[in-house]
Coordinates of C-alpha atoms in Angstrom, one line a residue:
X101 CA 3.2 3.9 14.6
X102 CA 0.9 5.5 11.7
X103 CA 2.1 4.8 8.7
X104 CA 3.1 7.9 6.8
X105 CA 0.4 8.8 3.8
X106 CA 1.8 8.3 0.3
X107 CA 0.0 12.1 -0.1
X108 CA -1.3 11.3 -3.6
X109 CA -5.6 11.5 -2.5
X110 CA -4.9 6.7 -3.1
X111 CA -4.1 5.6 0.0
X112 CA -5.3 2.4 0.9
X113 CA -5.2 1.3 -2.4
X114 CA -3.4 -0.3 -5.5
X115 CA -3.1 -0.5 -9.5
X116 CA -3.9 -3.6 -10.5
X117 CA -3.5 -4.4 -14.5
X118 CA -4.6 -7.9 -15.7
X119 CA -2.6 -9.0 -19.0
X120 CA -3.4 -11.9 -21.7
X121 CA -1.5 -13.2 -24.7
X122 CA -3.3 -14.9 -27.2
X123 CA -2.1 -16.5 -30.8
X124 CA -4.8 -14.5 -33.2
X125 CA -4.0 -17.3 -35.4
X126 CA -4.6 -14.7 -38.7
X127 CA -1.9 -15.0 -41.5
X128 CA -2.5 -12.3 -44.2
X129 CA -1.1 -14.0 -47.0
X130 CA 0.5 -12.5 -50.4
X131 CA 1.1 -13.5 -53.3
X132 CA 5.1 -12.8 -52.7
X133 CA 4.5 -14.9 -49.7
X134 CA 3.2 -18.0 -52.0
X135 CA 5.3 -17.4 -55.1
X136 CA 1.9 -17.0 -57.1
X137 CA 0.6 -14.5 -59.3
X138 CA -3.0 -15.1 -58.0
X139 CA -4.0 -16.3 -54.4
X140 CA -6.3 -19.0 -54.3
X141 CA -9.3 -18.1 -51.7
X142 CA -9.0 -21.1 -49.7
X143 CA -5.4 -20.1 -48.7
X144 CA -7.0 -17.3 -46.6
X145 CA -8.7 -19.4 -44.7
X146 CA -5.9 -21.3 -43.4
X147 CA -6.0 -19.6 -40.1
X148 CA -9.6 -21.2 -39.4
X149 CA -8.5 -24.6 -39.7
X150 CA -5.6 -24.2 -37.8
X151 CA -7.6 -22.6 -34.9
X152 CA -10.8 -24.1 -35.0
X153 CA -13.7 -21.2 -33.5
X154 CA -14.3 -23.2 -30.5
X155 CA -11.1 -22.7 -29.7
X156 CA -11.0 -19.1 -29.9
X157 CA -14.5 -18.8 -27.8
X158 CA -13.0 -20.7 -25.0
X159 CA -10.0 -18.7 -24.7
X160 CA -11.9 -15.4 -24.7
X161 CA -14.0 -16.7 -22.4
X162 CA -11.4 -17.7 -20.3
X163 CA -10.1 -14.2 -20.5
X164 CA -13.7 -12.6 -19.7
X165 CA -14.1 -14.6 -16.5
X166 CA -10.3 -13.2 -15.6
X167 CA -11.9 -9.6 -16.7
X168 CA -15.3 -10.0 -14.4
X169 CA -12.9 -11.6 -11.5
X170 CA -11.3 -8.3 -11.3
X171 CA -14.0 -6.0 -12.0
X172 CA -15.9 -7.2 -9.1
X173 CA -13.3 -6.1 -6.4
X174 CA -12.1 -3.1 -8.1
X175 CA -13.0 0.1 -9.6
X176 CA -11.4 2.1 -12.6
X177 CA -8.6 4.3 -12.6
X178 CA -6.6 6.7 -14.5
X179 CA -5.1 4.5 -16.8
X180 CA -7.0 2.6 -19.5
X181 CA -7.3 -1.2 -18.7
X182 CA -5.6 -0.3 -15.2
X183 CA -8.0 -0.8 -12.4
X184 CA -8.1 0.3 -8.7
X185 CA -8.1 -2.2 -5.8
X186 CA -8.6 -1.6 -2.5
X187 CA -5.8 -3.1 -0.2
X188 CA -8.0 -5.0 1.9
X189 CA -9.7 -6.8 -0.6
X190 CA -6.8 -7.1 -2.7
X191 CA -5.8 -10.8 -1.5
X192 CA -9.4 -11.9 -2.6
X193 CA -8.9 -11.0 -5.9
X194 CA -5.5 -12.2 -6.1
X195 CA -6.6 -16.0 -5.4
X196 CA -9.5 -15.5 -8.4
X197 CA -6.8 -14.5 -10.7
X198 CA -4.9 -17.6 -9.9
X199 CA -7.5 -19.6 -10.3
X200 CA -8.1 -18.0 -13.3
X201 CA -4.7 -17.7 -15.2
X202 CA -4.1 -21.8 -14.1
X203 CA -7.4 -22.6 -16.1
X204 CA -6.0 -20.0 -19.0
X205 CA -2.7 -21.9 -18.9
X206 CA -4.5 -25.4 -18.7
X207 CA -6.3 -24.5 -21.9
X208 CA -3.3 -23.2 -23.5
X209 CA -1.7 -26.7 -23.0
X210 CA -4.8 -28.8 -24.2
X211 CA -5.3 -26.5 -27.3
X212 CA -0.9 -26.9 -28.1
X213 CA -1.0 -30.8 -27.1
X214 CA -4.1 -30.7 -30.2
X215 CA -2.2 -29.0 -32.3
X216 CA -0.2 -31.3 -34.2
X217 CA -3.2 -32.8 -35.4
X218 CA -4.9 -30.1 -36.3
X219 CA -2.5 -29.0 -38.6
X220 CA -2.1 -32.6 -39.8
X221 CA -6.0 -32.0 -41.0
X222 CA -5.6 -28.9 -42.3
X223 CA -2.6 -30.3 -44.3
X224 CA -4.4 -32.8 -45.9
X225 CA -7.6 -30.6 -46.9
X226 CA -4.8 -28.4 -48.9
X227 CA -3.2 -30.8 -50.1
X228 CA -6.5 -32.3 -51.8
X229 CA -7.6 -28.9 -52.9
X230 CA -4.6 -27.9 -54.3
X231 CA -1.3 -30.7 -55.0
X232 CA 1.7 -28.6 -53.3
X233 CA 0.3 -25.4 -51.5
X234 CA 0.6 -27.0 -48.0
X235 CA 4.6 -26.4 -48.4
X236 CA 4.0 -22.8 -49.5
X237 CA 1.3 -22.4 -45.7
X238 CA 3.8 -24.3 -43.6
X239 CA 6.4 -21.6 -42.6
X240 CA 3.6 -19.3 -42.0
X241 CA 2.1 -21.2 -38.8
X242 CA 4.3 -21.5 -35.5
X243 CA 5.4 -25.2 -34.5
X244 CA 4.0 -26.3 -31.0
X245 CA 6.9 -24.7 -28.9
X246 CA 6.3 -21.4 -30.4
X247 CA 2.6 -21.7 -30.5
X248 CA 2.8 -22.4 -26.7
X249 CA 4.8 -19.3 -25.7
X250 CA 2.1 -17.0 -27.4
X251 CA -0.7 -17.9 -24.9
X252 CA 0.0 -15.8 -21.1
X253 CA -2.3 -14.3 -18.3
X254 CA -0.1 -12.5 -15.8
X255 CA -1.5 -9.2 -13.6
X256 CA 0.7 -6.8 -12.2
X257 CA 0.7 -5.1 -8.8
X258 CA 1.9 -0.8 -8.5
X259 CA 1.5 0.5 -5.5
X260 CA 0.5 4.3 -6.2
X261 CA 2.8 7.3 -5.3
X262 CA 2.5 10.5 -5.5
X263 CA 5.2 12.5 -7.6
X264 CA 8.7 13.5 -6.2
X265 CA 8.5 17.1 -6.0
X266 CA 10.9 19.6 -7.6
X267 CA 13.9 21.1 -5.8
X268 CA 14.3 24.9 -4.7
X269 CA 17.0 24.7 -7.4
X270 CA 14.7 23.9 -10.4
X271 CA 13.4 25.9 -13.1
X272 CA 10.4 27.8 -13.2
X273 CA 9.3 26.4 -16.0
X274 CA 9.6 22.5 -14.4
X275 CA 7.8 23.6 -11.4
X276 CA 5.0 25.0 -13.7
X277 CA 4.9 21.6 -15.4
X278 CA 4.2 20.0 -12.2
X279 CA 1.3 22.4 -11.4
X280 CA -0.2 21.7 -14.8
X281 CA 0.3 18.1 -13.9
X282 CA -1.2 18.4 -10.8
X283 CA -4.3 20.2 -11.6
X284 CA -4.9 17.5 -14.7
X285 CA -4.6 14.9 -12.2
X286 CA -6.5 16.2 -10.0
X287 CA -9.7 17.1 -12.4
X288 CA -8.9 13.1 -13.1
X289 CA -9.0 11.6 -10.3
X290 CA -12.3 13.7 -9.1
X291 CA -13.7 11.9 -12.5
X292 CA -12.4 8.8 -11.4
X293 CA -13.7 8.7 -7.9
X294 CA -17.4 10.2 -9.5
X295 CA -17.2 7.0 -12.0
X296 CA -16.5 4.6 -9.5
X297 CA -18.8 5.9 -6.4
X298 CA -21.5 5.8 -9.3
X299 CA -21.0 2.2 -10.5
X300 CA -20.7 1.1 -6.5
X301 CA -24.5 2.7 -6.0
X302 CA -25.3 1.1 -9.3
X303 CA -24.2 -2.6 -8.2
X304 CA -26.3 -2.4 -5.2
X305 CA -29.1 -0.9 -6.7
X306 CA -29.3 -3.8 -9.2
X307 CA -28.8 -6.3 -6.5
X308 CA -31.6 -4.4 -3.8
X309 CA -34.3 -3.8 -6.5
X310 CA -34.4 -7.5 -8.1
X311 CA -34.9 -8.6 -4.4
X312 CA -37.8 -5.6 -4.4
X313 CA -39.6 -6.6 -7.6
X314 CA -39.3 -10.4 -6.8
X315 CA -40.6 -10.1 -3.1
X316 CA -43.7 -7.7 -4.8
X317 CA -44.6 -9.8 -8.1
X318 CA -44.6 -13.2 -5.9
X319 CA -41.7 -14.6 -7.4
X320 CA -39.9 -17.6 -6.0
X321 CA -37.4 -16.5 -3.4
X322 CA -34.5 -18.9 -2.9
X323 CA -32.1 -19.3 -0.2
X324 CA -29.3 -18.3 -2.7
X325 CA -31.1 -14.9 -3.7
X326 CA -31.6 -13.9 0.5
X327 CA -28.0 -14.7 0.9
X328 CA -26.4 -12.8 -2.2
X329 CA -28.5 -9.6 -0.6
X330 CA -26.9 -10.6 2.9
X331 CA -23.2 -10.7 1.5
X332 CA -24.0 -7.2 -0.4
X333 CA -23.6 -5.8 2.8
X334 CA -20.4 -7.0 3.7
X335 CA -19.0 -6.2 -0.1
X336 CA -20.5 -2.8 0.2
X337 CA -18.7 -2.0 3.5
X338 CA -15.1 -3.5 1.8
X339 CA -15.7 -0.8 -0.9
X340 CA -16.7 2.2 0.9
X341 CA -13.3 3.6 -0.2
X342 CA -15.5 7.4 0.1
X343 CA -16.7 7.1 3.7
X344 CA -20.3 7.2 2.1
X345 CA -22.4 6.0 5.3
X346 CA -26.4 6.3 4.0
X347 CA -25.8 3.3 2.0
X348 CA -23.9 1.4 4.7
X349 CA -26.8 2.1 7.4
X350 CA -29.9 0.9 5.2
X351 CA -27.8 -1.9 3.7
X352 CA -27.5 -2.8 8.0
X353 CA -31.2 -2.7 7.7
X354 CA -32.2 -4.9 5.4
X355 CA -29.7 -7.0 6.2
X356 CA -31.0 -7.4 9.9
X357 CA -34.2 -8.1 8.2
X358 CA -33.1 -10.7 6.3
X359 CA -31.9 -12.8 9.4
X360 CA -33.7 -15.4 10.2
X361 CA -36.1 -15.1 7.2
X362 CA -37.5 -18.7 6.9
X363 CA -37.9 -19.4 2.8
X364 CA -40.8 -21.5 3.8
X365 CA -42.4 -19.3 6.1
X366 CA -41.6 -16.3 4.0
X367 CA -43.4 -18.0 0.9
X368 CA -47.5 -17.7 2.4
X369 CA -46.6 -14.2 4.4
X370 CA -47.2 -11.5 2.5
X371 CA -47.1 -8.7 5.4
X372 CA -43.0 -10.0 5.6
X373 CA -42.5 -9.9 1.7
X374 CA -44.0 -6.5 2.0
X375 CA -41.9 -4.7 5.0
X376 CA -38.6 -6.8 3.0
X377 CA -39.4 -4.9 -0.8
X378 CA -39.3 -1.4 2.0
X379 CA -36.4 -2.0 3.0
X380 CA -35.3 -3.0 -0.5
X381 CA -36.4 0.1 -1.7
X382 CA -34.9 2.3 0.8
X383 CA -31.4 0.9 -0.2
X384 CA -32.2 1.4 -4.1
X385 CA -33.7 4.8 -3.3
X386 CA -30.1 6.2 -1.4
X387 CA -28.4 4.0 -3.8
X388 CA -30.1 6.0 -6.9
X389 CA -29.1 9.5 -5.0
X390 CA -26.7 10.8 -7.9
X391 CA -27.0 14.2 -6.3
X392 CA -24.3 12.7 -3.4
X393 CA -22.2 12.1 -6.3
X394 CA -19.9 15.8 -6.1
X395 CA -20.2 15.6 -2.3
X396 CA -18.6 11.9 -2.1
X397 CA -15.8 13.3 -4.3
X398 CA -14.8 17.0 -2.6
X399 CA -14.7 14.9 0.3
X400 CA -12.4 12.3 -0.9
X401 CA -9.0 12.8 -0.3
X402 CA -7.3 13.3 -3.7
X403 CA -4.6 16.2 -4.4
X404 CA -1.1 15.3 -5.0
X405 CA 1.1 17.3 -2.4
X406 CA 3.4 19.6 -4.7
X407 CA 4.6 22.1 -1.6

């Protein structure tokens, strides 16, 4: 049986939304805080002790990778920070962000099983500057338990639906509401599907037209390079969420030239570099066809159903 179309324009795919905690580890401090009619400067730098910089790189890095992991496999949607997954890749990206939130987690538990003595440090450097302001700081920094619970990286998972429609027994002025809805959400999601066809040709072109420029300038090829081209097929089939198939068919192309490329062989023959950076080129030249842009999305299937 067919399953029956959530009738939103989404089908086949998902909101995903990827979420981080992270202690700032900034204490503005007053004077009323202190019980002092003049702050001292090196008070306000409390919050640098206590979270050393290298800290605070390797958890936003941490949270970057998370961020890249998902922007790989997804495109954006309506909703700021809320991305678009298709279903079928929607497993693969769920592994990543496993692997990703267990390393965030991991480095949440190093930096809290540290932090005793780094505050022990930081205690004694006030305590040497100033006799007696490291009882005044104290309360204002969380003990380990608390520090630990301000450190997260969950995602969440919302299937999308289209809206419930209004009864013959509503008023006019809800059922105007919903058109009003549905005609912002529709110039929306036409936006939405132009953004993310346009970064999907962009991806490939990137990928296609470094494989061009190295295969003409006599760059090194490696292995590695051949087989990211190779895989770019495969990704850009997964993608297609528009039914766009000019990019599919030369993408096929290259591809089957690739196959059985020898690096060594490929090194000395210049007539096989050559008829490779073509078939490069014809990817990046379909890829760079922006004119497709308003056909990909009148085709794609978008209106929420309000009859």
């Amino acid at each position: 049986m067919t399953p029956k179309s959530n009738g939103n324009g989404f089908d086949g795919l998902v909101a995903i939304q990827l979420c981080t905690k992270s202690w700032p580890g900034i204490v503005n401090l007053t004077k009323e805080d202190l019980g002092m009619e003049q702050v001292p400067e090196f008070f306000h730098l409390g919050n640098k002790k206590l979270y050393p910089a290298e800290w605070r790189l390797a958890f936003n890095r941490k949270i970057g990778e998370a961020r890249r992991d998902l922007n790989l496999n997804t495109f954006d949607f309506v909703l700021e920070w809320v991305r678009c997954s298709p279903k079928n890749r929607l497993a693969r990206t769920v592994e990543k962000l496993d692997q990703r939130i267990a390393e965030y987690k991991a480095l949440a538990d190093e930096f809290c099983e540290k932090y005793d003595t780094i505050r022990e440090e930081w205690k004694t450097y006030c305590e040497g500057r100033w006799p007696g302001s490291w009882k005044l700081m104290e309360p204002h920094y969380p003990n380990k338990a608390a520090l630990r619970a301000k450190f997260d990286m969950y995602y969440i998972i919302t299937e999308i639906k289209a809206a419930e429609p209004p009864t013959k027994t509503t008023a006019p002025e809800i059922m105007a509401a919903y058109e009003r809805a549905n005609a912002e959400l529709e110039a929306r999601c036409k936006e939405v599907v132009e953004m993310a066809f346009l970064d999907y040709q962009k991806r490939i072109r990137e990928v296609v037209t470094g494989l061009s420029v190295s295969l003409k300038e006599g760059k090194v090829i490696r292995n590695e390079s051949l087989e990211k081209v190779r895989n770019l097929h495969d990704w850009a089939r997964e993608m297609n969420i528009f039914g766009y198939k000019p990019l599919e068919q030369a993408l096929a192309e290259l591809k089957a030239g690739l196959d059985g490329v020898d690096i060594k062989a490929l090194k000395d023959n210049d007539t096989l570099k050559g008829q490779l950076a073509g078939l490069a080129e014809q990817v990046a030249a379909v890829a760079a066809k922006t004119e497709d842009v308003s056909m990909v999305s009148g085709n794609y299937k978008r209106m929420i159903d309000l009859s």
